[in-house]
PDB file of C-alpha atoms and ligand atoms in Angstrom:
ATOM      1  CA  MET A   1     -17.034  28.091  26.296  1.00  0.00           C
ATOM      2  CA  ARG A   2     -14.970  26.209  23.782  1.00  0.00           C
ATOM      3  CA  LYS A   3     -14.221  27.927  20.563  1.00  0.00           C
ATOM      4  CA  ARG A   4     -15.783  26.250  17.572  1.00  0.00           C
ATOM      5  CA  ILE A   5     -13.504  24.893  14.893  1.00  0.00           C
ATOM      6  CA  GLU A   6     -13.519  27.335  12.035  1.00  0.00           C
ATOM      7  CA  ASP A   7     -11.973  26.925   8.659  1.00  0.00           C
ATOM      8  CA  GLU A   8     -12.741  27.890   5.103  1.00  0.00           C
ATOM      9  CA  PHE A   9     -15.668  25.468   4.996  1.00  0.00           C
ATOM     10  CA  THR A  10     -17.428  26.492   8.179  1.00  0.00           C
ATOM     11  CA  LYS A  11     -19.551  29.216   6.645  1.00  0.00           C
ATOM     12  CA  LEU A  12     -20.497  27.420   3.461  1.00  0.00           C
ATOM     13  CA  GLN A  13     -24.143  26.524   3.033  1.00  0.00           C
ATOM     14  CA  ILE A  14     -23.540  22.828   2.569  1.00  0.00           C
ATOM     15  CA  SER A  15     -24.201  19.771   4.655  1.00  0.00           C
ATOM     16  CA  ARG A  16     -21.935  18.693   7.489  1.00  0.00           C
ATOM     17  CA  GLN A  17     -21.097  15.559   5.573  1.00  0.00           C
ATOM     18  CA  ARG A  18     -20.078  17.549   2.515  1.00  0.00           C
ATOM     19  CA  LYS A  19     -17.841  19.748   4.652  1.00  0.00           C
ATOM     20  CA  TYR A  20     -16.255  16.669   6.147  1.00  0.00           C
ATOM     21  CA  GLN A  21     -15.576  15.362   2.642  1.00  0.00           C
ATOM     22  CA  LEU A  22     -14.067  18.675   1.545  1.00  0.00           C
ATOM     23  CA  ARG A  23     -11.809  18.767   4.616  1.00  0.00           C
ATOM     24  CA  MET A  24     -10.709  15.222   3.992  1.00  0.00           C
ATOM     25  CA  GLN A  25      -9.919  16.079   0.385  1.00  0.00           C
ATOM     26  CA  ARG A  26      -7.950  19.113   1.454  1.00  0.00           C
ATOM     27  CA  ASP A  27      -5.946  17.017   3.917  1.00  0.00           C
ATOM     28  CA  LYS A  28      -5.524  14.143   1.440  1.00  0.00           C
ATOM     29  CA  ARG A  29      -7.558  11.763   3.526  1.00  0.00           C
ATOM     30  CA  CYS A  30     -10.136   9.199   2.524  1.00  0.00           C
ATOM     31  CA  THR A  31     -13.504  10.940   2.271  1.00  0.00           C
ATOM     32  CA  GLU A  32     -15.222   7.926   3.783  1.00  0.00           C
ATOM     33  CA  CYS A  33     -13.102   6.883   6.748  1.00  0.00           C
ATOM     34  CA  GLY A  34     -10.419   9.548   7.208  1.00  0.00           C
ATOM     35  CA  GLU A  35      -7.480   7.212   6.632  1.00  0.00           C
ATOM     36  CA  PRO A  36      -4.600   8.615   4.583  1.00  0.00           C
ATOM     37  CA  ALA A  37      -5.622   8.527   0.930  1.00  0.00           C
ATOM     38  CA  VAL A  38      -3.498   6.576  -1.533  1.00  0.00           C
ATOM     39  CA  GLN A  39      -5.033   7.984  -4.692  1.00  0.00           C
ATOM     40  CA  GLY A  40      -7.521  10.757  -5.323  1.00  0.00           C
ATOM     41  CA  SER A  41      -9.635  10.994  -2.206  1.00  0.00           C
ATOM     42  CA  ARG A  42      -9.829   7.399  -1.053  1.00  0.00           C
ATOM     43  CA  CYS A  43      -7.781   4.991   1.039  1.00  0.00           C
ATOM     44  CA  LEU A  44      -6.933   1.610  -0.440  1.00  0.00           C
ATOM     45  CA  LYS A  45      -9.893  -0.103   1.200  1.00  0.00           C
ATOM     46  CA  HIS A  46     -12.401   2.345  -0.204  1.00  0.00           C
ATOM     47  CA  LEU A  47     -10.589   2.568  -3.527  1.00  0.00           C
ATOM     48  CA  VAL A  48     -11.192  -1.159  -3.915  1.00  0.00           C
ATOM     49  CA  LYS A  49     -14.785  -0.824  -2.768  1.00  0.00           C
ATOM     50  CA  ALA A  50     -15.429   1.943  -5.280  1.00  0.00           C
ATOM     51  CA  ARG A  51     -13.765  -0.118  -8.008  1.00  0.00           C
ATOM     52  CA  GLU A  52     -15.893  -3.158  -7.328  1.00  0.00           C
ATOM     53  CA  ARG A  53     -19.017  -1.034  -7.273  1.00  0.00           C
ATOM     54  CA  GLN A  54     -18.101   0.423 -10.672  1.00  0.00           C
ATOM     55  CA  ARG A  55     -17.465  -3.041 -12.045  1.00  0.00           C
ATOM     56  CA  ARG A  56     -20.893  -4.288 -11.043  1.00  0.00           C
ATOM     57  CA  LYS A  57     -22.591  -1.176 -12.338  1.00  0.00           C
ATOM     58  CA  ARG A  58     -20.922  -1.410 -15.734  1.00  0.00           C
ATOM     59  CA  GLY A  59     -21.023  -5.189 -15.877  1.00  0.00           C
ATOM     60  CA  LEU A  60     -17.364  -5.429 -16.700  1.00  0.00           C
ATOM     61  CA  LYS A  61     -16.003  -8.910 -17.143  1.00  0.00           C
ATOM     62  CA  ARG A  62     -12.295  -8.328 -17.218  1.00  0.00           C
ATOM     63  CA  ARG A  63     -10.108  -6.782 -14.591  1.00  0.00           C
ATOM     64  CA  TYR A  64      -7.474  -4.203 -15.350  1.00  0.00           C
ATOM     65  CA  TYR A  65      -4.551  -5.454 -13.311  1.00  0.00           C
ATOM     66  CA  GLY A  66      -2.411  -2.453 -14.139  1.00  0.00           C
ATOM     67  CA  THR A  67      -4.766  -0.307 -12.096  1.00  0.00           C
ATOM     68  CA  LEU A  68      -3.206   1.223  -9.022  1.00  0.00           C
ATOM     69  CA  SER A  69      -5.655  -0.296  -6.581  1.00  0.00           C
ATOM     70  CA  TYR A  70      -4.746  -3.819  -7.741  1.00  0.00           C
ATOM     71  CA  LYS A  71      -1.038  -3.085  -7.495  1.00  0.00           C
ATOM     72  CA  LEU A  72      -1.457  -1.791  -3.993  1.00  0.00           C
ATOM     73  CA  GLN A  73      -3.501  -4.842  -3.073  1.00  0.00           C
ATOM     74  CA  GLY A  74      -0.710  -7.039  -4.321  1.00  0.00           C
ATOM     75  CA  VAL A  75      -2.942  -8.698  -6.926  1.00  0.00           C
ATOM     76  CA  THR A  76      -1.186  -9.992 -10.022  1.00  0.00           C
ATOM     77  CA  ALA A  77      -2.719 -11.390 -13.175  1.00  0.00           C
TER      78      ALA A  77
HETATM   79 ZN1   ZN B   1     -11.442   4.785   3.485  1.00  0.00          ZN
END
């Protein structure tokens, strides 16, 4: 029988998804797709997605072009 993968999260009473997110964070990977994270816990693609979601939620009109995710996207004002 194959040995199960065990790490510091295995025994925690949290959902599988949460464990996945914690492992991704520990390994500096995007918590949504597992790609290498560029900032915090997200890859560029999901960083942009999260940013756009925030914008809609807050109803922001202007864009902050100094923000890292814009720089990485190659967007200039
Ligand atoms: Zn991602």
